[in-house]
Amino acid sequence: MTTKSALRQDVLAKVRAFHAAGQAERTAFRPGQDPVHYAGRVHDADELMTLVDSSLDFWLTAGRFTEEFETGLADFLGIETLLTVNSGSSANLVAFSTLTSPKLGERRIRPGDEVITVAAGFPTTVNPIIQNGAVPVFVDVQLGTYTPTLDAIQAAIGPKTKAVMMAHTMGVPFELRELRDLCDRHHLWLIEDNCDALGSRYDGQYTGTFGHLATLSFYPAHHITMGEGGAVLTNFDELARIARSFRDWGRDCYCSGGENNTCGKRFSQQFGTLPHGYDHKYVYSHIGYNLKITDMQAAVGCAQLRKLPRFIDDRQRNHARLAAGLARHADKLILHTAPPKADPSWFGYVITVRPDSTVTRADLVGALEAARIETRNLFCGNLLRHPAYQNISHRVVGTLDNTDIITTNTFFIGVYPGLSDPMIDHILAVFDGVLQSLKPKT
């Protein structure tokens, strides 16, 4: 008799053969004809096999693969708790909402409190601040690293400041150890938006492990993917418990799916004005959400996690090749750099066309796109110039001059592991041709 286990192995063998057939149909890269993407999914048969394996379980919600992924990535980073959510943006929402919990007493962030951040980034780093009624305080960033200086952050601290929440933009760590020390001296929370920076290090330590909370994204453009997905990281048990509550409908109970009475006090506690002994599974201590992932997403993540060290190496290698090839154009371009103690796991290669250059961003981007090389702006440029943010309560400390330059002069190209050497050769050849042939800016 054929067993379920044997049938499962037969199915998985077919999946591996299906992937191999697809690989056999691939053709060599043709410069100028085939696209050079800025990012994309990089996978092999393992991702397909774990995905199908999880579907055969038909567990659907968080299960064995979710536990394996959360434990494996937490161990890789050296973090106490890693809580998966359904996107990096949701991770930012959960992380910030965690700091609004009444359980934190006087340290909780209340409406009207200020949070220091930057305007040059992705909107969902800032949105949770606004959505929770707090006031973002914007500081400028440096061109080249696209991170703010410690002095700029320190100058923005005021009597209402409760936290700093910023991204390691494009994988470049800001001065993390020094900023954490500054936050501790002023009793501020630090949230690292680490969505672009999985595998980056600062002073020898992984980003995402310095702050009180940190976040990750597993969208296909990011370092590893599960389609949609994200995570909240913390080394603090109380913050982990609160974050789990916000993720899981706001409930006070922290049992995993399918579990009951983990705390051993399910029917013997007092909460608010509820009857004594009210079922803990249905006690709500926060106005929460449902932001969990499925086990099928986690299954893909497990296979991706095994490739993470290679992905980091590939990103660093590709970035180094672009840096070496573009160095000869440093008179026209501000090239991508990192602070002295930073060891980035780069998200992309960021380029700012010098304001006094003889070319414009439109000239350069137009030529690259015509050569089928994908480009992207540095996300939203100056967030405050977008319609949705015209009337928000905020404060700006100093100027946003560099942020405005980013809005008009900055873009990035890919360094993801899917790039081959011939693709990078093509990129550099196009840069050389464009910068040597374009007419001076009028």
Coordinates of C-alpha atoms in Angstrom, one line a residue:
M1 CA 0.0 0.0 0.0
T2 CA 1.2 3.5 -0.9
T3 CA 1.6 5.6 2.3
K4 CA 0.9 9.3 2.6
S5 CA 4.6 9.8 3.4
A6 CA 5.7 8.0 0.2
L7 CA 3.1 9.9 -1.8
R8 CA 4.5 13.2 -0.4
Q9 CA 8.0 12.3 -1.4
D10 CA 6.7 11.5 -4.9
V11 CA 5.0 14.8 -5.2
L12 CA 8.1 16.7 -4.0
A13 CA 10.3 14.8 -6.5
K14 CA 7.9 15.9 -9.3
V15 CA 8.3 19.5 -8.1
R16 CA 12.0 19.3 -8.3
A17 CA 11.8 17.9 -11.8
F18 CA 9.4 20.7 -12.8
H19 CA 11.9 23.3 -11.6
A20 CA 14.8 21.6 -13.4
A21 CA 12.8 21.7 -16.7
G22 CA 12.3 25.4 -16.3
Q23 CA 16.0 25.9 -15.7
A24 CA 16.9 24.0 -18.9
E25 CA 14.8 26.5 -20.9
R26 CA 16.8 29.5 -19.7
T27 CA 18.9 31.4 -22.3
A28 CA 22.1 33.5 -21.9
F29 CA 21.7 37.2 -21.1
R30 CA 21.5 39.5 -24.1
P31 CA 22.7 43.0 -23.3
G32 CA 20.1 45.6 -24.3
Q33 CA 17.4 43.0 -25.1
D34 CA 16.9 41.3 -21.7
P35 CA 15.9 43.4 -18.7
V36 CA 18.2 44.0 -15.8
H37 CA 15.9 44.3 -12.9
Y38 CA 16.6 46.4 -9.8
A39 CA 15.4 43.5 -7.6
G40 CA 13.6 40.2 -7.8
R41 CA 12.9 36.8 -6.4
V42 CA 16.0 34.5 -6.4
H43 CA 15.1 30.9 -5.6
D44 CA 15.6 27.3 -6.7
A45 CA 13.7 24.0 -6.3
D46 CA 13.9 24.2 -2.5
E47 CA 11.4 27.1 -2.2
L48 CA 8.9 25.3 -4.5
M49 CA 9.3 22.1 -2.6
T50 CA 8.8 23.6 0.9
L51 CA 5.8 25.6 -0.4
V52 CA 4.2 22.4 -1.8
D53 CA 5.2 20.5 1.4
S54 CA 3.4 23.0 3.5
S55 CA 0.3 22.9 1.3
L56 CA 0.1 19.1 1.7
D57 CA -0.1 19.7 5.5
F58 CA -3.0 22.1 4.8
W59 CA -2.4 23.7 8.2
L60 CA -2.6 27.1 6.4
T61 CA -2.2 29.5 9.4
A62 CA 1.1 29.7 11.4
G63 CA 2.5 26.3 12.1
R64 CA 5.6 24.2 11.9
F65 CA 7.3 26.2 9.2
T66 CA 6.5 29.5 11.0
E67 CA 8.1 28.2 14.1
E68 CA 11.2 27.0 12.2
F69 CA 11.5 30.3 10.4
E70 CA 11.1 32.5 13.4
T71 CA 13.6 30.4 15.5
G72 CA 16.1 30.2 12.6
L73 CA 16.2 33.9 11.8
A74 CA 16.3 34.9 15.4
D75 CA 19.3 32.6 16.0
F76 CA 21.0 34.0 12.9
L77 CA 20.6 37.6 14.1
G78 CA 21.2 36.8 17.8
I79 CA 17.9 38.3 18.9
E80 CA 15.6 37.0 21.6
T81 CA 12.2 37.3 19.9
L82 CA 11.3 37.4 16.2
L83 CA 7.6 37.7 15.5
T84 CA 6.4 37.3 11.9
V85 CA 3.8 39.6 10.5
N86 CA 2.3 39.9 7.0
S87 CA 4.5 42.8 5.7
G88 CA 7.3 45.1 6.6
S89 CA 4.8 48.0 6.8
S90 CA 2.8 46.0 9.2
A91 CA 5.9 45.3 11.2
N92 CA 6.5 49.1 11.5
L93 CA 2.9 49.6 12.6
V94 CA 3.1 46.8 15.2
A95 CA 6.5 48.0 16.5
F96 CA 5.3 51.6 16.9
S97 CA 1.9 50.7 18.3
T98 CA 3.7 48.5 20.9
L99 CA 5.2 51.7 22.4
T100 CA 1.7 53.2 22.8
S101 CA 0.6 50.4 25.2
P102 CA -0.7 51.5 28.6
K103 CA 1.3 48.6 30.0
L104 CA 4.4 50.8 29.6
G105 CA 3.1 53.4 32.1
E106 CA 4.8 56.9 31.8
R107 CA 7.1 55.7 29.0
R108 CA 4.3 55.0 26.6
I109 CA 4.0 57.2 23.6
R110 CA 0.9 59.3 23.7
P111 CA -0.8 61.6 21.0
G112 CA 1.2 64.8 20.7
D113 CA 4.5 63.2 21.7
E114 CA 7.3 63.7 19.2
V115 CA 9.3 61.1 17.3
I116 CA 12.5 61.9 15.4
T117 CA 12.8 60.6 11.9
V118 CA 13.7 61.5 8.3
A119 CA 11.7 62.6 5.3
A120 CA 13.8 60.9 2.7
G121 CA 12.6 57.3 2.8
F122 CA 9.6 55.0 2.5
P123 CA 6.3 56.3 3.8
T124 CA 5.5 53.4 6.1
T125 CA 8.4 54.3 8.3
V126 CA 6.7 57.5 9.2
N127 CA 3.0 56.5 8.8
P128 CA 2.7 54.7 12.1
I129 CA 3.9 57.8 13.9
I130 CA 1.1 59.8 12.3
Q131 CA -1.5 57.1 12.6
N132 CA -1.0 56.9 16.4
G133 CA -1.3 60.7 16.8
A134 CA 2.3 61.4 17.5
V135 CA 4.3 64.2 15.8
P136 CA 7.2 63.4 13.4
V137 CA 10.2 65.6 13.7
F138 CA 12.3 65.6 10.5
V139 CA 16.0 66.0 10.2
D140 CA 18.1 66.1 7.0
V141 CA 20.3 63.2 5.8
Q142 CA 23.8 63.2 4.2
L143 CA 24.2 62.6 0.5
G144 CA 26.1 59.4 -0.1
T145 CA 25.0 57.5 3.0
Y146 CA 21.4 58.8 3.0
T147 CA 21.5 58.7 6.8
P148 CA 21.3 61.6 9.3
T149 CA 24.2 62.6 11.5
L150 CA 24.2 62.0 15.2
D151 CA 24.5 65.8 15.7
A152 CA 21.3 66.4 13.7
I153 CA 19.4 63.9 15.8
Q154 CA 20.7 65.3 19.0
A155 CA 19.7 68.8 18.0
A156 CA 16.1 67.6 17.3
I157 CA 15.5 66.3 20.8
G158 CA 13.0 68.4 22.7
P159 CA 10.8 68.1 25.8
K160 CA 8.2 66.2 24.0
T161 CA 10.5 63.7 22.3
K162 CA 9.8 60.1 23.1
A163 CA 11.5 58.0 20.4
V164 CA 13.7 57.8 17.3
M165 CA 12.3 55.7 14.4
M166 CA 14.3 55.5 11.2
A167 CA 15.3 53.2 8.5
H168 CA 18.8 51.9 7.6
T169 CA 18.2 53.3 4.1
M170 CA 19.2 51.0 1.3
G171 CA 21.0 48.8 3.8
V172 CA 23.3 51.4 5.2
P173 CA 23.3 51.5 9.0
F174 CA 23.2 54.8 10.7
E175 CA 25.5 55.3 13.7
L176 CA 23.7 52.7 15.7
R177 CA 25.8 52.2 18.8
E178 CA 26.2 55.9 19.3
L179 CA 22.5 56.6 18.7
R180 CA 21.4 53.9 21.1
D181 CA 23.7 55.5 23.8
L182 CA 22.1 58.9 23.0
C183 CA 18.6 57.4 23.3
D184 CA 19.4 55.8 26.6
R185 CA 20.8 59.1 28.0
H186 CA 17.5 60.9 27.1
H187 CA 15.2 58.0 28.0
L188 CA 14.1 57.6 24.4
W189 CA 12.8 54.5 22.6
L190 CA 14.8 53.5 19.4
I191 CA 13.0 51.6 16.6
E192 CA 15.2 50.4 13.7
D193 CA 13.3 50.0 10.5
N194 CA 15.6 47.3 9.2
C195 CA 13.5 46.3 6.2
D196 CA 16.2 47.2 3.7
A197 CA 19.1 45.9 5.8
L198 CA 18.9 42.3 6.7
G199 CA 22.5 41.1 7.2
S200 CA 24.0 44.5 7.6
R201 CA 26.3 45.0 10.6
Y202 CA 27.4 48.0 12.6
D203 CA 30.6 47.7 14.7
G204 CA 30.5 44.0 14.1
Q205 CA 26.8 43.5 15.3
Y206 CA 23.8 42.9 13.1
T207 CA 21.4 45.8 12.6
G208 CA 18.0 45.1 14.1
T209 CA 19.6 44.1 17.4
F210 CA 20.5 47.6 18.7
G211 CA 17.1 49.1 19.1
H212 CA 14.3 48.4 21.6
L213 CA 12.4 47.2 18.6
A214 CA 13.3 46.5 14.9
T215 CA 11.5 45.4 11.8
L216 CA 12.1 43.4 8.7
S217 CA 10.4 43.0 5.3
F218 CA 10.2 39.9 3.2
Y219 CA 8.6 41.5 0.1
P220 CA 10.2 40.1 -3.1
A221 CA 12.5 43.1 -3.5
H222 CA 14.1 42.5 -0.1
H223 CA 17.0 40.3 1.0
I224 CA 14.9 37.2 1.4
T225 CA 11.3 36.8 0.5
M226 CA 8.1 34.9 1.3
G227 CA 6.0 37.0 -1.1
E228 CA 4.5 39.3 1.4
G229 CA 5.8 39.2 5.0
G230 CA 7.7 40.9 7.7
A231 CA 8.9 40.6 11.3
V232 CA 9.2 42.5 14.5
L233 CA 12.4 41.9 16.6
T234 CA 13.1 42.7 20.2
N235 CA 15.3 41.5 23.1
F236 CA 12.7 42.7 25.7
D237 CA 10.1 40.2 26.9
E238 CA 7.5 42.8 27.8
L239 CA 7.7 44.5 24.4
A240 CA 7.5 41.1 22.7
R241 CA 4.3 40.3 24.7
I242 CA 2.8 43.6 23.7
A243 CA 3.8 43.3 20.1
R244 CA 2.2 39.9 19.9
S245 CA -1.0 41.3 21.3
F246 CA -1.2 44.1 18.7
R247 CA -0.5 41.5 16.0
D248 CA -3.1 39.1 17.2
W249 CA -6.3 41.2 17.4
G250 CA -5.2 43.0 20.6
R251 CA -5.9 40.0 22.8
D252 CA -4.1 39.5 26.1
C253 CA -3.7 35.8 25.7
Y254 CA -0.4 34.8 24.1
C255 CA -1.1 31.1 23.2
S256 CA -0.1 30.1 19.7
G257 CA -2.7 28.9 17.2
G258 CA -4.2 25.6 18.3
E259 CA -2.9 25.9 21.9
N260 CA -4.9 26.5 25.1
N261 CA -4.0 27.7 28.6
T262 CA -0.3 28.2 28.1
C263 CA -0.3 30.5 31.1
G264 CA -2.1 27.9 33.3
K265 CA -4.5 30.6 34.5
R266 CA -7.0 30.7 31.6
F267 CA -10.1 30.8 33.9
S268 CA -8.7 32.3 37.1
Q269 CA -7.8 35.9 36.5
Q270 CA -9.4 39.3 36.8
F271 CA -9.3 41.8 33.9
G272 CA -10.9 45.2 34.1
T273 CA -14.6 45.0 34.9
L274 CA -15.0 41.6 33.3
P275 CA -16.4 38.8 35.5
H276 CA -13.7 37.0 37.5
G277 CA -12.3 34.0 35.6
Y278 CA -13.4 35.3 32.2
D279 CA -11.8 33.1 29.5
H280 CA -8.3 34.6 28.9
K281 CA -8.4 33.7 25.2
Y282 CA -11.0 36.4 24.7
V283 CA -9.6 39.2 26.9
Y284 CA -8.4 42.2 24.9
S285 CA -5.8 44.6 26.3
H286 CA -5.1 46.6 23.1
I287 CA -6.9 48.0 20.1
G288 CA -5.1 45.5 17.8
Y289 CA -5.0 44.0 14.4
N290 CA -4.8 40.6 12.7
L291 CA -1.4 40.7 10.8
K292 CA -0.2 37.1 10.9
I293 CA 1.3 35.2 8.1
T294 CA 0.4 31.7 6.7
D295 CA 2.5 28.6 7.1
M296 CA 2.9 28.5 3.3
Q297 CA 4.7 31.9 3.4
A298 CA 6.9 30.7 6.2
A299 CA 7.8 27.6 4.2
V300 CA 9.2 29.7 1.4
G301 CA 11.0 31.8 4.1
C302 CA 12.7 28.7 5.5
A303 CA 14.2 27.8 2.2
Q304 CA 15.3 31.5 1.6
L305 CA 16.9 31.6 5.1
R306 CA 19.3 28.8 4.2
K307 CA 20.5 31.0 1.3
L308 CA 20.8 34.2 3.3
P309 CA 24.6 34.2 3.9
R310 CA 25.2 33.7 0.1
F311 CA 22.7 36.4 -0.7
I312 CA 24.5 38.9 1.6
D313 CA 27.9 38.0 -0.1
D314 CA 26.4 38.5 -3.5
R315 CA 24.9 41.9 -2.7
Q316 CA 28.2 43.1 -1.3
R317 CA 30.1 41.7 -4.3
N318 CA 27.8 43.3 -6.8
H319 CA 27.8 46.6 -5.0
A320 CA 31.7 46.6 -4.9
R321 CA 31.8 45.9 -8.7
L322 CA 29.5 48.9 -9.4
A323 CA 31.4 51.1 -7.0
A324 CA 34.7 50.3 -8.7
G325 CA 33.3 50.8 -12.1
L326 CA 31.5 54.1 -11.3
A327 CA 34.4 55.7 -9.4
R328 CA 35.7 57.2 -12.7
H329 CA 32.4 59.3 -12.8
A330 CA 32.7 60.7 -9.3
D331 CA 33.0 64.2 -10.8
K332 CA 29.4 64.0 -12.0
L333 CA 27.9 61.5 -9.5
I334 CA 27.8 61.3 -5.7
L335 CA 28.6 57.6 -5.1
H336 CA 27.1 55.3 -2.5
T337 CA 29.0 55.1 0.7
A338 CA 28.6 54.0 4.4
P339 CA 29.7 55.3 7.8
P340 CA 33.1 54.0 9.0
K341 CA 31.8 51.3 11.3
A342 CA 29.1 50.1 8.9
D343 CA 29.3 46.8 6.9
P344 CA 26.1 47.0 4.8
S345 CA 24.1 44.2 3.2
W346 CA 23.2 46.7 0.5
F347 CA 19.6 46.9 -0.9
G348 CA 20.7 48.8 -4.0
Y349 CA 23.4 51.1 -5.4
V350 CA 22.3 54.7 -4.8
I351 CA 23.5 57.5 -7.1
T352 CA 22.9 61.2 -6.8
V353 CA 23.7 63.3 -9.9
R354 CA 25.8 66.3 -8.6
P355 CA 23.7 69.5 -8.8
D356 CA 26.6 71.2 -10.7
S357 CA 27.0 68.3 -13.1
T358 CA 26.6 68.7 -16.8
V359 CA 24.0 65.9 -16.9
T360 CA 20.6 65.5 -15.2
R361 CA 18.9 62.6 -13.5
A362 CA 16.4 62.5 -16.3
D363 CA 19.2 62.2 -18.9
L364 CA 20.8 59.3 -17.1
V365 CA 17.7 57.4 -16.0
G366 CA 16.3 57.8 -19.5
A367 CA 19.4 56.3 -21.1
L368 CA 19.5 53.4 -18.6
E369 CA 15.9 52.5 -19.0
A370 CA 16.3 52.6 -22.8
A371 CA 19.0 50.0 -22.3
R372 CA 16.5 47.9 -20.3
I373 CA 18.3 48.6 -17.0
E374 CA 15.7 49.2 -14.3
T375 CA 16.0 52.3 -12.1
R376 CA 14.0 53.5 -9.1
N377 CA 13.9 56.8 -7.3
L378 CA 15.0 56.8 -3.7
F379 CA 11.4 56.0 -2.7
C380 CA 9.4 59.2 -2.0
G381 CA 12.2 61.7 -2.0
N382 CA 11.0 64.5 0.4
L383 CA 7.9 62.9 2.0
L384 CA 6.6 66.4 3.0
R385 CA 6.2 67.3 -0.7
H386 CA 3.6 64.5 -1.3
P387 CA -0.1 65.4 -1.2
A388 CA -0.9 63.1 1.7
Y389 CA 1.5 64.8 4.0
Q390 CA 0.8 68.5 3.1
N391 CA -1.2 69.1 6.3
I392 CA 0.2 66.8 8.9
S393 CA 1.5 68.1 12.2
H394 CA 5.2 68.0 12.2
R395 CA 8.4 69.8 13.0
V396 CA 11.6 70.3 10.9
V397 CA 14.9 70.9 12.6
G398 CA 17.5 72.6 10.5
T399 CA 16.8 72.4 6.7
L400 CA 15.9 69.5 4.4
D401 CA 18.2 70.8 1.6
N402 CA 19.8 67.4 1.0
T403 CA 16.4 65.7 1.1
D404 CA 15.2 68.0 -1.6
I405 CA 18.3 67.2 -3.7
I406 CA 17.4 63.5 -3.3
T407 CA 13.9 64.4 -4.7
T408 CA 15.3 65.8 -7.9
N409 CA 18.7 64.2 -8.4
T410 CA 18.8 60.7 -6.8
F411 CA 18.0 57.2 -8.1
F412 CA 19.2 53.6 -7.5
I413 CA 20.0 50.5 -9.5
G414 CA 20.0 46.9 -8.3
V415 CA 22.7 44.8 -6.6
Y416 CA 20.4 41.8 -5.8
P417 CA 21.8 38.3 -6.2
G418 CA 20.0 37.7 -9.5
L419 CA 22.5 40.0 -11.3
S420 CA 25.2 38.2 -13.3
D421 CA 28.6 39.5 -14.2
P422 CA 27.5 40.2 -17.8
M423 CA 24.6 42.2 -16.5
I424 CA 26.9 44.4 -14.4
D425 CA 29.3 44.8 -17.3
H426 CA 26.3 46.0 -19.3
I427 CA 25.3 48.5 -16.6
L428 CA 28.8 50.0 -16.4
A429 CA 29.1 50.1 -20.2
V430 CA 25.9 52.1 -20.4
F431 CA 27.0 54.5 -17.7
D432 CA 30.3 55.0 -19.5
G433 CA 28.6 55.7 -22.8
V434 CA 26.0 58.0 -21.4
L435 CA 28.3 60.1 -19.3
Q436 CA 30.8 60.5 -22.1
S437 CA 28.3 61.4 -24.8
L438 CA 25.5 63.5 -23.3
K439 CA 25.4 67.1 -24.1
P440 CA 26.1 69.6 -21.3
K441 CA 23.0 70.6 -19.2
T442 CA 21.5 73.9 -20.4

